[in-house]
Amino acid sequence: METSYSPILKDPKSASEHNLGEYSGFAADFSLNSAESELDWLPNGGLNIAYEAIDRHCKTNRQYKKALIWEGKAGETESYTFEDLRLLTNKFANVLQNLGLSKGDRVFTFMERLPEIYITAFGTLKAGCIIGPLFSAFGPDPVKDRLENSGATVLVTQPELRARIAEILPSLPELKHIIVVNKFGRAENPLVENDLEWSDLMNLASDEFNSIETSRDDYSIMHYTSGTTGKPKGAVHRHNSVIQQYITGKWVLDLRPDDVYWCTADPGWVTGTSYGMVAPWTNGVTQIVYEGGFSARKWYDIIQQYGVTVWYTAPTAIRMLMKQGADLPKSYDLSSLRYTASVGEPLNPEAVVWGINAIGMPIHDNWWQTETGAIMIANYPSMDIRPGSMGKPLPGINVGIIDEEGNEKPVGEGGNLAVQPGWPSMFQAYWQDSERYDSRFKQGWYLTGDEAYKDEDGYYWFVGRSDDVINTAGHLVGPFEVESALIEHPAVAEAGVIGKPDPIAMEVVKAFVSLKEGYEASDSLRRDITGFVRTKLAAAVAPREIEIIDSLPKTRSGKIMRRLLKARELGLPEGDTSTLEED
Ligand code: AMP
């Protein structure tokens, strides 16, 4: 492994009075758990994320401070104080209780970034239920898999999205209630028979709810994440994760009381809940939520208009901004910005440096994943940045680079990125799949599925995934999920899916398919297959490219060799093909 380090970059805006000093191996008790004393526990010793994020501020001078400033895609705006959110989430907790839900029941959202998604999430947590937010761009198949597996009893959605998944709803016997939010009356006929209307339920519910009774070990949030094989798994977190989400908001994102914070992640992915909901509000910070999608001009405009001070985004978005040039940001007043960070994919060194030229500060890369629940490795504010490195583990997080037997590898050598279990926001289960959960642990390590190496100064460098999971624009895509959708097309016999390198999205999904007898390869068939999977999955995860080939390379046991498809695509050596099936 080559260890040619990039030069250290000093962040001129870094000197911060409350974030970590240069961390060089504090004792474990100077750790994330030290944040426990900064939270307000429930009177009976319990812990509840909604209480920490919302209610506790209402006993302080932050009660009428703006918590959420929302801008809709048509330019509508709304703002909510912590007190507004307390009352509204009380109401939604009562709605759930009135519907007969009890502790541990699953409530899912399939909604765009509307304020109601935040009210639903925290109301659900107050009621002791588990919240599962789904990515709003999904098509019917991914939504069905997740609702079916989780046994969700309530789905909160909006008319347009409900219509998109109408066909799957009758096949979900455990789904008892569909609550529809018709924001600004945007839809003409919002209700289907037996659906419940959000505003009706909320109007009838009391805004007093005093019976929050959750412990640190009660389940709180679940997010589905993709693996190489099988359907996505529901990674389940507990209320205890708030400890790490709160303190990393402070230490890594440098959140301070007067900040205006903007996290661009969708609540359907873990960054959108841990850092788009919990971290800012437990830190008592005002956050901006923009309903619309990416647009370079609009994004710079949001920073300017709302005076955003701390910005948490993703490498693909930064690369898209870079494509528009460094002059565009100069035509906006971005002087409010104090700190910028990114997560989800490797952040190219050029992107870190671009930040300095274009927005006046480097981008701070950090690493974590659905299962870790919160940031684990980071270039935190007081640290010198090594462009291209994910940074260093947070105090109390013990990270190792290990070999297949679980032994630690020497500095500079690549291996499996692993973490010693026990960090506060560690996932507790894959929903109803203990075998898969157990398979993630080996010799006292949690295996992250990533490969990395550590340099002699303790900085970690991402190398790649150790499995076939594809990372496209920060979304993990399991090849199996895409292959399953492809072979539902009547012409497709077999499918193999890989990640193809892409300068903006890091990887795009590429599919190879072979056809059933009687079908001829043609452009129109290829387009038909492309359109078919797009309606089933989501544009973000459906294959960008489909190539029709005669047959797919398989092992003797019949497994499609994605590794070989990828090597061929990239023109790389094919490696060991001794297990390859002979034609
Ligand atoms: P998810 O569980 O969907 O949040 O995806 C987590 C995965 O995204 C990690 O396991 C990595 O493969 C990738 N990832 C997240 N952050 C980084 C980063 N800073 N650098 C490189 N890869 C990252």
CSV table of C-alpha atoms in Angstrom, one decimal, residues 30 82 90 95 131 140 189 194 215 306 313 324 346 369 372 394 418 436 442 475-476 487 494 515 547 583:
chain,number,residue,atom,x,y,z
A,30,PHE,CA,-12.8,11.0,27.9
A,82,PHE,CA,-39.1,24.5,19.7
A,90,ASN,CA,-47.3,15.8,21.5
A,95,VAL,CA,-52.7,10.4,17.3
A,131,ILE,CA,-39.8,5.5,13.2
A,140,PRO,CA,-43.1,0.4,-5.3
A,189,ASN,CA,-58.3,14.3,-4.5
A,194,ASN,CA,-60.1,4.2,4.5
A,215,SER,CA,-35.2,3.8,28.3
A,306,TYR,CA,-30.8,32.3,5.5
A,313,THR,CA,-23.5,17.9,2.6
A,324,GLN,CA,-20.4,24.8,-12.2
A,346,PRO,CA,-14.8,9.5,-0.5
A,369,GLN,CA,-22.5,4.5,8.2
A,372,THR,CA,-22.8,3.2,13.4
A,394,LEU,CA,-13.4,10.2,17.8
A,418,ALA,CA,-13.4,-2.5,11.9
A,436,ARG,CA,-26.9,-11.4,9.6
A,442,LYS,CA,-15.7,-11.2,14.4
A,475,HIS,CA,-26.6,5.9,-1.7
A,476,LEU,CA,-25.7,2.3,-1.1
A,487,ILE,CA,-35.3,-10.4,-14.0
A,494,GLU,CA,-30.2,-13.3,-16.0
A,515,LEU,CA,-32.2,-12.6,-22.7
A,547,GLU,CA,-25.8,-3.9,-21.6
A,583,ASP,CA,-19.5,-22.6,-21.3
